[in-house]
Short mmCIF file of C-alpha atoms in Angstrom, two decimals:
data_model
loop_
_atom_site.label_atom_id
_atom_site.label_comp_id
_atom_site.label_asym_id
_atom_site.label_seq_id
_atom_site.Cartn_x
_atom_site.Cartn_y
_atom_site.Cartn_z
CA MET K 1 36.52 155.72 55.84
CA ASN K 2 36.94 151.83 57.17
CA GLY K 3 35.38 149.78 54.52
CA ALA K 4 36.77 152.84 51.61
CA LEU K 5 40.55 151.55 52.77
CA ASN K 6 39.49 148.17 53.81
CA PHE K 7 38.38 147.58 50.07
CA GLN K 8 41.31 149.47 48.60
CA SER K 9 43.99 147.86 50.15
CA ARG K 10 42.07 144.88 48.98
CA GLY K 11 42.26 145.22 45.44
CA ARG K 12 45.38 146.39 46.26
CA GLN K 13 46.37 142.68 47.01
CA SER K 14 44.51 140.63 44.31
CA ASN K 15 45.71 143.36 40.95
CA ARG K 16 49.32 142.48 43.34
CA ARG K 17 48.66 138.57 43.34
CA SER K 18 46.92 138.39 39.15
CA SER K 19 49.78 140.94 37.16
CA SER K 20 52.96 138.22 38.83
CA GLY K 21 51.36 135.01 37.95
CA HIS K 22 50.44 135.99 35.09
CA ALA K 23 53.47 136.71 33.87
CA ILE K 24 55.36 134.21 36.34
CA THR K 25 53.33 131.23 33.33
CA GLU K 26 53.72 134.26 30.40
CA PHE K 27 57.20 132.96 31.52
CA ALA K 28 57.85 129.62 31.49
CA VAL K 29 56.22 129.23 28.21
CA GLY K 30 57.92 131.64 27.36
CA LEU K 31 60.76 129.94 28.35
CA ILE K 32 60.03 126.53 27.85
CA VAL K 33 59.44 127.75 23.91
CA LEU K 34 62.21 129.07 24.20
CA ILE K 35 64.19 126.08 25.32
CA GLY K 36 62.63 123.21 24.19
CA PHE K 37 62.11 124.42 20.54
CA VAL K 38 64.49 127.09 20.16
CA PHE K 39 67.54 127.19 22.59
CA ALA K 40 67.62 123.53 22.61
CA PRO K 41 67.95 122.14 18.46
CA LEU K 42 70.25 125.42 17.64
CA PHE K 43 72.54 123.69 20.28
CA ASN K 44 72.47 120.93 19.36
CA ILE K 45 73.55 121.44 15.81
CA ALA K 46 75.12 123.65 16.77
CA ILE K 47 78.18 121.14 17.42
CA ILE K 48 77.69 119.39 15.49
CA PRO K 49 80.08 121.65 12.54
CA ILE K 50 82.75 122.58 15.99
CA ARG K 51 83.31 118.40 16.19
CA TYR K 52 83.22 119.19 11.41
CA LEU K 53 85.56 121.02 12.46
CA ILE K 54 87.88 118.68 15.46
CA VAL K 55 86.82 116.16 12.57
CA GLU K 56 88.63 118.30 9.65
CA GLY K 57 91.40 118.81 11.86
CA ALA K 58 92.55 115.31 13.65
CA MET K 59 92.11 113.85 9.59
CA THR K 60 95.04 116.59 8.53
CA GLU K 61 96.91 115.21 10.81
CA MET K 62 97.21 111.37 10.36
CA SER K 63 97.08 112.56 6.71
CA HIS K 64 100.25 114.96 7.49
CA ARG K 65 102.08 111.98 10.20
CA VAL K 66 101.86 109.37 8.27
CA VAL K 67 104.31 111.28 5.38
CA LEU K 68 106.21 111.58 7.20
CA CYS K 69 107.42 108.22 7.45
CA GLU K 70 110.90 106.29 6.02
CA LYS K 71 108.67 104.35 4.28
CA ARG K 72 105.08 103.01 2.67
CA THR K 73 104.53 100.31 4.83
CA GLU K 74 105.41 101.53 7.77
CA ALA K 75 102.89 104.49 6.57
CA TYR K 76 99.63 102.06 6.12
CA ASP K 77 101.30 100.67 9.79
CA MET K 78 101.14 103.88 11.32
CA PHE K 79 97.84 104.54 9.49
CA THR K 80 96.68 101.18 11.71
CA LYS K 81 98.02 100.56 13.92
CA ASP K 82 98.38 104.15 15.96
CA PRO K 83 95.53 104.66 19.36
CA TRP K 84 95.79 108.40 18.68
CA PHE K 85 93.94 109.06 16.06
CA THR K 86 90.65 106.87 16.47
CA SER K 87 90.30 108.09 20.16
CA ILE K 88 90.87 112.20 19.46
CA LEU K 89 86.82 111.02 17.34
CA GLU K 90 85.38 108.44 19.82
CA LYS K 91 85.74 111.75 22.77
CA CYS K 92 84.49 113.95 20.60
CA SER K 93 81.32 111.36 18.96
CA VAL K 94 82.86 110.90 16.29
CA THR K 95 82.59 107.05 14.80
CA ILE K 96 85.28 106.56 11.96
CA ALA K 97 83.58 103.84 9.98
CA ASN K 98 85.52 102.16 6.16
CA PRO K 99 89.29 104.50 7.00
CA LYS K 100 91.06 103.67 4.12
CA LEU K 101 94.92 104.91 2.96
CA LYS K 102 96.43 105.09 0.03
CA LEU K 103 98.98 106.92 -2.54
CA THR K 104 97.82 109.19 -4.88
CA ILE K 105 100.80 109.54 -7.52
CA ILE K 106 99.07 112.47 -10.63
CA SER K 107 101.29 114.22 -12.88
CA LYS K 108 102.52 118.15 -12.84
CA ASP K 109 99.97 118.83 -15.34
CA GLY K 110 97.13 116.67 -13.77
CA SER K 111 96.10 115.29 -17.32
CA SER K 112 96.61 111.42 -14.92
CA GLN K 113 96.70 109.98 -12.45
CA ILE K 114 97.20 106.13 -10.47
CA ALA K 115 95.77 105.08 -7.01
CA VAL K 116 98.17 102.82 -5.31
CA PRO K 117 96.44 101.10 -2.61
CA ASN K 118 98.64 99.39 0.33
CA GLY K 119 100.32 95.98 -0.23
CA VAL K 120 100.69 97.45 -4.57
CA SER K 121 103.87 98.74 -5.50
CA ILE K 122 104.60 101.32 -7.73
CA PRO K 123 104.51 101.54 -11.54
CA ALA K 124 108.37 101.85 -12.79
CA GLU K 125 106.32 104.77 -14.80
CA TRP K 126 104.54 106.65 -12.37
CA LEU K 127 107.93 106.00 -10.17
CA PRO K 128 109.90 109.19 -9.09
CA ASP K 129 112.68 108.20 -12.10
CA GLY K 130 110.08 106.91 -14.40
CA SER K 131 108.21 108.08 -17.48
CA PHE K 132 105.33 109.89 -16.31
CA GLN K 133 107.85 112.77 -14.22
CA PRO K 134 107.54 114.96 -12.38
CA SER K 135 104.43 114.28 -10.73
CA LEU K 136 102.79 115.11 -7.10
CA TYR K 137 103.37 112.36 -4.45
CA SER K 138 100.47 112.67 -1.73
CA MET K 139 98.55 110.01 0.85
CA GLU K 140 95.06 110.17 0.66
CA LEU K 141 92.69 109.32 3.82
CA SER K 142 89.53 108.78 3.43
CA ALA K 143 86.87 107.92 5.91
CA ASP K 144 83.14 107.42 6.59
CA CYS K 145 82.96 109.92 9.44
CA SER K 146 79.40 109.57 11.86
CA ILE K 147 79.40 113.08 12.89
CA ALA K 148 76.93 112.91 16.51
CA PRO K 149 74.51 116.36 17.68
CA LEU K 150 74.61 117.29 21.17
CA PHE K 151 72.19 114.74 21.98
CA SER K 152 71.29 111.83 20.24
CA SER K 153 69.12 109.44 19.73
CA ALA K 154 70.53 105.63 17.21
CA ALA K 155 66.93 107.04 15.38
CA GLY K 156 66.40 110.51 13.47
CA LEU K 157 66.57 113.09 11.63
CA PRO K 158 69.98 113.09 10.94
CA GLY K 159 71.81 116.22 11.36
CA PHE K 160 69.48 116.76 14.83
CA THR K 161 68.72 113.45 16.70
CA SER K 162 70.50 110.61 15.16
CA PRO K 163 74.39 111.58 14.15
CA ILE K 164 75.14 113.34 10.24
CA THR K 165 77.40 111.08 8.95
CA LEU K 166 79.71 113.20 5.54
CA HIS K 167 82.31 111.61 3.67
CA LEU K 168 85.88 112.88 4.10
CA HIS K 169 89.57 113.03 3.02
CA THR K 170 91.95 114.79 3.17
CA SER K 171 95.31 114.29 1.93
CA SER K 172 99.58 115.45 2.00
CA PRO K 173 102.29 114.92 0.06
CA TRP K 174 105.00 112.47 0.54
CA GLU K 175 108.37 112.93 2.28
CA ASN K 176 111.29 110.98 1.06
CA PHE K 177 112.76 110.63 -2.24
CA SER K 178 115.51 108.65 -1.59
CA ARG K 179 116.33 105.65 -1.90
CA ASN K 180 117.04 102.48 0.35
CA PRO K 181 120.92 101.64 0.64
CA ILE K 182 119.74 98.34 1.00
CA THR K 183 117.86 96.78 -1.25
CA SER K 184 118.33 100.12 -3.48
CA GLN K 185 114.28 101.14 -4.32
CA TYR K 186 113.09 104.38 -3.47
CA PHE K 187 111.71 103.61 0.21
CA VAL K 188 107.88 105.31 -0.94
CA ASN K 189 107.87 101.49 -2.51
CA GLU K 190 108.82 100.22 0.16
CA MET G 1 32.01 162.95 48.47
CA SER G 2 35.31 161.60 49.35
CA VAL G 3 34.80 157.78 49.73
CA LEU G 4 33.97 158.59 46.41
CA ASN G 5 36.66 160.31 44.70
CA ASN G 6 38.55 157.52 46.59
CA ILE G 7 37.12 154.61 44.34
CA GLN G 8 37.59 156.30 41.67
CA ARG G 9 41.08 157.71 41.80
CA ASN G 10 42.09 153.63 43.11
CA SER G 11 40.46 152.32 40.38
CA LYS G 12 42.56 155.08 37.94
CA ILE G 13 46.05 153.73 39.76
CA ARG G 14 44.62 150.04 39.10
CA SER G 15 44.29 150.83 35.70
CA ARG G 16 47.80 151.92 34.90
CA CYS G 17 48.71 149.69 37.73
CA ASN G 18 47.38 146.83 34.86
CA ARG G 19 48.91 148.08 31.59
CA ARG G 20 52.26 149.15 33.49
CA GLN G 21 52.58 145.78 34.09
CA LEU G 22 51.96 144.08 31.48
CA ARG G 23 53.20 145.68 29.32
CA GLN G 24 56.84 144.84 31.59
CA SER G 25 55.45 141.00 31.72
CA SER G 26 55.02 140.89 27.22
CA GLY G 27 58.44 142.56 27.18
CA SER G 28 60.39 140.66 30.04
CA VAL G 29 59.55 137.15 27.67
CA LEU G 30 61.32 139.98 25.00
CA ILE G 31 63.77 140.63 26.95
CA LEU G 32 64.41 137.12 27.88
CA ALA G 33 64.73 136.22 24.02
CA MET G 34 67.25 138.45 23.68
CA VAL G 35 69.54 137.29 26.71
CA VAL G 36 69.08 133.63 26.13
CA ILE G 37 69.90 134.35 21.34
CA GLY G 38 73.00 136.28 23.25
CA LEU G 39 74.65 133.80 25.21
CA LEU G 40 73.27 131.05 22.61
CA ALA G 41 75.81 132.98 20.00
CA VAL G 42 78.10 133.80 23.24
CA SER G 43 78.06 130.23 23.83
CA LEU G 44 78.81 129.29 20.48
CA LEU G 45 81.91 131.87 20.05
CA ILE G 46 83.44 130.90 22.64
CA GLY G 47 82.99 127.12 20.84
CA TYR G 48 83.94 128.02 17.88
CA SER G 49 87.52 129.17 19.60
CA TYR G 50 88.53 127.14 21.97
CA GLY G 51 87.56 124.65 18.66
CA GLY G 52 89.79 126.71 16.59
CA LEU G 53 92.62 125.56 19.30
CA PHE G 54 92.88 122.68 17.45
CA PHE G 55 94.18 124.84 14.18
CA GLU G 56 96.22 126.89 16.27
CA HIS G 57 97.98 122.75 17.58
CA ASN G 58 98.39 122.03 13.94
CA ARG G 59 99.64 125.38 12.71
CA LEU G 60 102.20 125.66 15.59
CA GLN G 61 102.96 122.01 14.45
CA ALA G 62 104.15 123.52 10.69
CA SER G 63 106.02 126.17 11.97
CA ALA G 64 108.32 123.72 13.88
CA ASN G 65 109.15 121.48 10.91
CA GLU G 66 109.56 124.03 9.01
CA MET G 67 112.04 125.71 11.75
CA ALA G 68 113.76 122.43 11.29
CA LEU G 69 113.85 121.55 8.04
CA ALA G 70 115.27 125.91 7.26
CA ALA G 71 118.03 124.35 10.21
CA ALA G 72 118.89 120.94 8.65
CA ARG G 73 118.66 122.14 4.76
CA LYS G 74 121.18 124.99 6.35
CA LEU G 75 124.45 121.66 7.40
CA ASN G 76 124.62 120.19 5.17
CA ASP G 77 124.81 123.32 2.32
CA LYS G 78 126.73 122.80 -0.48
CA ASP G 79 127.42 118.36 -0.27
CA ARG G 80 129.67 120.10 2.47
CA ILE G 81 129.62 117.75 5.20
CA GLY G 82 128.84 114.95 2.42
CA GLN G 83 132.51 116.14 1.34
CA MET G 84 134.33 116.14 4.85
CA ASN G 85 133.07 112.57 5.03
CA ASN G 86 134.32 111.58 1.38
CA MET G 87 137.46 113.28 1.92
CA ILE G 88 137.93 111.97 5.65
CA ALA G 89 137.45 108.30 4.26
CA ARG G 90 140.37 108.67 1.10
CA ASN G 91 143.04 109.82 3.21
CA ARG G 92 142.61 107.26 5.34
CA GLN G 93 142.87 104.70 2.95
CA ILE G 94 145.90 107.05 1.83
CA VAL G 95 147.31 106.75 4.71
CA PHE G 96 146.60 103.16 5.11
CA SER G 97 148.81 102.95 1.72
CA GLY G 98 151.72 105.06 2.90
CA ARG G 99 151.93 103.20 5.87
CA GLN G 100 152.56 99.68 3.28
CA GLN G 101 153.82 101.39 0.63
CA LEU G 102 156.82 102.61 3.72
CA ASP G 103 156.88 98.85 4.73
CA GLU G 104 157.73 98.01 1.78
CA CYS G 105 160.14 100.09 0.41
CA LYS G 106 161.88 99.35 3.70
CA GLU G 107 162.22 96.13 2.93
CA LYS G 108 162.85 95.47 -0.93
CA TYR G 109 163.83 99.32 -2.26
CA PRO G 110 166.02 100.65 1.30
CA GLY G 111 167.15 103.59 -0.95
CA ILE G 112 163.91 105.66 -1.33
CA ALA G 113 162.08 104.83 1.66
CA TRP G 114 162.67 108.30 2.53
CA LEU G 115 160.62 109.11 0.27
CA ALA G 116 157.78 107.05 1.20
CA GLU G 117 157.67 108.41 4.72
CA ASP G 118 157.66 111.69 3.48
CA LEU G 119 154.43 110.96 1.16
CA LEU G 120 153.05 109.33 4.74
CA ASP G 121 154.28 112.00 7.20
CA GLU G 122 152.02 114.53 5.00
CA SER G 123 148.95 112.37 4.48
CA ARG G 124 149.04 111.81 8.21
CA ASP G 125 149.86 115.33 8.23
CA SER G 126 146.35 115.80 6.78
CA ALA G 127 144.59 113.11 8.73
CA LYS G 128 145.57 115.57 11.93
CA THR G 129 144.02 118.79 9.49
CA LEU G 130 140.81 117.86 8.26
CA GLU G 131 140.58 116.35 11.94
CA ALA G 132 140.60 119.90 12.44
CA GLN G 133 138.18 120.83 9.59
CA ARG G 134 136.07 118.57 10.85
CA LYS G 135 135.81 120.47 13.93
CA GLN G 136 135.24 124.30 12.06
CA LEU G 137 132.58 122.44 10.52
CA SER G 138 130.31 121.28 12.85
CA ILE G 139 130.95 124.75 14.77
CA VAL G 140 130.24 126.21 11.76
CA ALA G 141 127.00 124.09 10.54
CA LYS G 142 125.26 123.89 12.99
CA LYS G 143 126.18 127.90 13.80
CA GLU G 144 124.42 128.83 10.40
CA ALA G 145 121.52 126.81 10.88
CA ARG G 146 120.73 127.99 14.32
CA LEU G 147 120.72 131.19 11.94
CA ALA G 148 118.83 129.95 8.94
CA MET G 149 115.81 128.72 11.85
CA GLU G 150 115.58 132.24 14.22
CA LYS G 151 115.04 133.96 11.38
CA LYS G 152 112.18 131.60 9.91
CA PHE G 153 110.89 131.77 13.74
CA GLU G 154 111.20 136.11 12.76
CA GLU G 155 109.65 135.27 9.80
CA ILE G 156 106.39 132.88 11.46
CA ASN G 157 106.00 134.58 15.49
CA LYS G 158 104.49 137.78 14.56
CA THR G 159 101.44 136.14 12.96
CA TYR G 160 100.25 134.30 16.27
CA ALA G 161 99.42 136.80 18.35
CA MET G 162 95.39 136.84 19.16
CA TYR G 163 93.43 138.24 22.25
CA LEU G 164 90.22 137.86 22.92
CA PRO G 165 88.18 138.41 25.85
CA TRP G 166 87.05 134.91 26.38
CA MET G 167 91.22 134.10 24.67
CA LYS G 168 94.41 135.20 24.47
CA VAL G 169 96.97 132.69 22.11
CA GLU G 170 100.10 134.64 22.76
CA GLU G 171 103.19 134.98 20.24
CA PRO G 172 105.23 131.06 20.00
CA LEU G 173 108.66 130.66 22.05
CA LEU G 174 110.90 129.05 21.14
CA ALA G 175 112.19 126.27 23.81
CA GLY G 176 115.40 124.32 22.68
CA TRP G 177 116.66 122.72 19.55
CA GLN G 178 119.41 119.90 18.85
CA CYS G 179 121.25 118.98 16.44
CA GLY G 180 121.24 115.28 15.41
CA ARG G 181 120.28 112.36 12.80
CA VAL G 182 118.15 109.94 11.69
CA VAL G 183 117.26 107.36 12.51
CA ASN G 184 118.73 103.82 10.62
CA THR G 185 120.82 106.23 8.69
CA GLU G 186 125.19 105.27 7.73
CA SER G 187 127.08 107.54 5.71
CA ASN G 188 127.45 108.31 2.35
CA VAL G 189 130.89 107.47 2.12
CA GLU G 190 131.01 103.47 -0.02
CA VAL G 191 133.72 101.50 1.87
CA LEU G 192 136.32 101.55 -0.18
CA LYS G 193 137.71 98.27 -3.08
CA ASN G 194 141.07 99.49 -4.32
CA ILE G 195 143.03 98.13 -1.56
CA PRO G 196 141.64 95.23 -0.25
CA GLU G 197 143.16 94.68 3.71
CA LEU G 198 141.58 97.13 3.88
CA GLU G 199 138.42 96.63 2.98
CA SER G 200 138.12 93.49 5.06
CA PHE G 201 140.05 94.75 8.60
CA ASP G 202 136.97 97.88 7.95
CA LEU G 203 134.32 94.60 7.57
CA GLU G 204 136.48 92.82 10.28
CA GLN G 205 136.15 95.89 12.84
CA ASN G 206 132.25 96.05 11.88
CA TYR G 207 133.05 99.65 10.96
CA ALA G 208 130.19 98.90 7.15
CA SER G 209 126.89 97.27 6.56
CA THR G 210 127.62 94.21 4.38
CA ALA G 211 123.55 95.28 3.42
CA GLY G 212 123.79 96.21 0.04
CA MET G 213 125.55 99.15 -0.60
CA LYS G 214 128.95 98.65 2.40
CA LEU G 215 128.02 102.35 3.47
CA TYR G 216 130.53 102.98 6.49
CA LYS G 217 128.39 103.08 9.22
CA HIS G 218 127.64 106.42 11.18
CA ASP G 219 129.17 107.98 13.80
CA ILE G 220 132.55 106.13 14.36
CA ASP G 221 136.01 106.82 14.87
CA ALA G 222 137.73 103.94 12.17
CA LYS G 223 140.90 103.68 13.96
CA LEU G 224 143.71 102.32 11.04
CA PRO G 225 145.69 99.26 12.41
CA SER G 226 148.86 99.18 14.01
CA ASP G 227 151.17 103.11 14.42
CA ASP G 228 148.27 104.81 12.54
CA SER G 229 145.70 104.27 15.37
CA ASP G 230 146.01 107.39 17.25
CA LEU G 231 145.03 109.01 13.79
CA THR G 232 140.90 110.32 13.68
CA PHE G 233 138.98 109.21 11.40
CA LYS G 234 135.79 110.29 12.43
CA ILE G 235 132.78 109.23 9.88
CA SER G 236 129.16 110.32 11.00
CA ALA G 237 125.16 110.28 8.95
CA LEU G 238 124.00 111.05 6.42
CA SER G 239 121.80 109.62 4.31
CA ALA G 240 124.17 108.01 1.07
CA PRO G 241 123.91 108.48 -2.62
CA VAL G 242 122.03 105.84 -3.97
CA MET G 243 121.64 105.06 -8.10
CA LYS G 244 122.77 108.76 -8.30
CA THR G 245 119.32 109.71 -6.35
CA VAL G 246 120.41 112.20 -3.96
CA ALA G 247 118.57 112.12 -0.81
CA PRO G 248 116.39 115.81 -0.31
CA ALA G 249 115.99 117.44 2.60
CA ARG G 250 113.00 116.10 4.43
CA ILE G 251 110.81 116.44 7.47
CA ILE G 252 110.95 113.64 9.79
CA LEU G 253 108.75 112.21 12.45
CA ASN G 254 109.95 113.08 15.95
CA ALA G 255 110.92 109.27 16.88
CA ASN G 256 113.61 108.48 13.84
CA TYR G 257 115.35 111.02 15.58
CA ASP G 258 118.32 110.09 17.15
CA THR G 259 121.60 112.78 18.70
CA VAL G 260 124.70 111.76 17.29
CA ILE G 261 127.68 110.31 18.81
CA GLY G 262 130.24 112.21 20.94
CA ASP G 263 131.79 115.76 18.55
CA ASN G 264 130.13 113.61 15.39
CA LEU G 265 128.33 116.24 12.09
CA PRO G 266 124.84 116.70 13.10
CA SER G 267 122.81 115.84 9.92
CA ALA G 268 118.97 116.30 11.74
CA CYS G 269 117.97 118.82 13.63
CA ARG G 270 114.77 118.51 15.83
CA VAL G 271 113.10 122.25 17.21
CA LYS G 272 111.09 123.14 20.13
CA VAL G 273 108.28 125.07 20.07
CA TRP G 274 105.58 126.72 22.93
CA LEU G 275 102.17 129.09 22.45
CA PRO G 276 101.00 130.28 25.26
CA VAL G 277 97.93 130.36 25.24
CA GLY G 278 95.23 131.10 28.23
CA THR G 279 91.15 131.83 29.26
CA GLY G 280 89.62 135.33 29.48
CA LEU G 281 86.08 134.66 31.16
CA GLY G 282 85.77 132.61 34.24
CA PRO G 283 88.19 131.37 36.44
CA ASN G 284 91.53 131.95 34.58
CA ALA G 285 93.66 129.39 32.80
CA SER G 286 96.42 129.60 30.82
CA SER G 287 98.80 126.92 29.29
CA LYS G 288 102.02 126.23 26.31
CA MET G 289 101.44 124.29 23.49
CA SER G 290 104.02 122.75 22.78
CA CYS G 291 104.82 121.36 19.45
CA ILE G 292 108.46 119.98 17.89
CA GLY G 293 109.48 119.30 14.52
CA ALA G 294 112.53 117.62 12.77
CA ALA G 295 113.96 117.66 9.52
CA SER G 296 117.20 115.38 8.19
CA ALA G 297 119.91 117.37 6.00
CA THR G 298 119.73 116.96 1.95
CA GLY G 299 121.89 114.47 1.66
CA GLY G 300 125.44 113.27 0.01
CA SER G 301 126.12 113.99 -3.34
CA THR G 302 127.75 111.52 -5.99
CA GLN G 303 131.17 111.62 -5.75
CA GLN G 304 133.16 112.15 -8.90
#
């Protein structure tokens, strides 16, 4: 009787030990597979759209700020000297390369357009009282943005283990169409 | 027999337990996978929502700009500020000219001096009336600008509220507004050229800018010499028409906004709005997003 009871209790113990251990082993493997091959890569990739949205927002904000300047030269100055743009993107692990700001004028019917870079005057026919009027004046901001995933290294698959580089551009319409009373020139041409 | 029965019962129990445990252990991985994927989805959703706050800020900035522009447009509605500046400058010229005529009549034609005196008194009375009207215009323009700004605010503030379990965005609040001017902008009035003595007096008193168009400076009280120095001729800041180009109303950088000196007429507006935002999950934190929008009024029109 005693022997039967001992056998019973031993059976229960071994059963409990082996089944729980089996679950832990299975659980650990499952967890590693899940975290290593599903969770981490997904999280790694999922941060890129969030950062992309932030970059897009920052670029839109910057292009909107520069068009509020009085003169076009002030807009270029703000773009090159204002630390806000680069600092906010650095905080989001986004590296900016080849940032460019240019004035684009498009005739209202869209048939012709001209790009005016920094330091170049607008041709007379494209001025607000020129022959190509009415036209749309906008400041276009473009840059190559390297958006890093959450865990990244220098080399590897872009977007998964290394930053993905996107060429982004935003534009905002120029605001100040008045003339400078000192020079009689349009502020957009100064 | 009883021992055998016990053994059989035990083996049945054990096999049942094993089956149950197998079922449980395989099910636990599936449940775990579902939980992890669910957590991932929720964390991403929360992440995107907070990323959306950046866009809320941009939107709030656009709303503040719109409100400031609506107010600024109203300030110089139908060129009332530009016309007031021009009327003041011309009235000043008439008073100066009237004083010259009276002095000349007293010296050369004393018989008609009374007529010159009447003309001078009339122009002086006009100056006083204009000053009263200028003050009235300041009140009316500010009041109408405020109404336009509040109307715009009412149009936009209902579109902001968003209540998510992890994030709350309330309706924006109007934190304040101001009327002022744009920096580096003089008045819209050119120094009048018909009376050389007055022109040289103005330049001597530093009432006018010397570069480019000779415009009266912003926010000055262009006092006349001697007997007419008791009169007030306040000329306010407003973008001047240059080569028949009238400056349109526009949004400006907050850094380019400045306050007006004394009770001069305003030509720009600045609006500050707040957007209360808060977190719902975890620690309950709340904060206010703040945006300032500034805009310049339409410039003065060309005078006939």
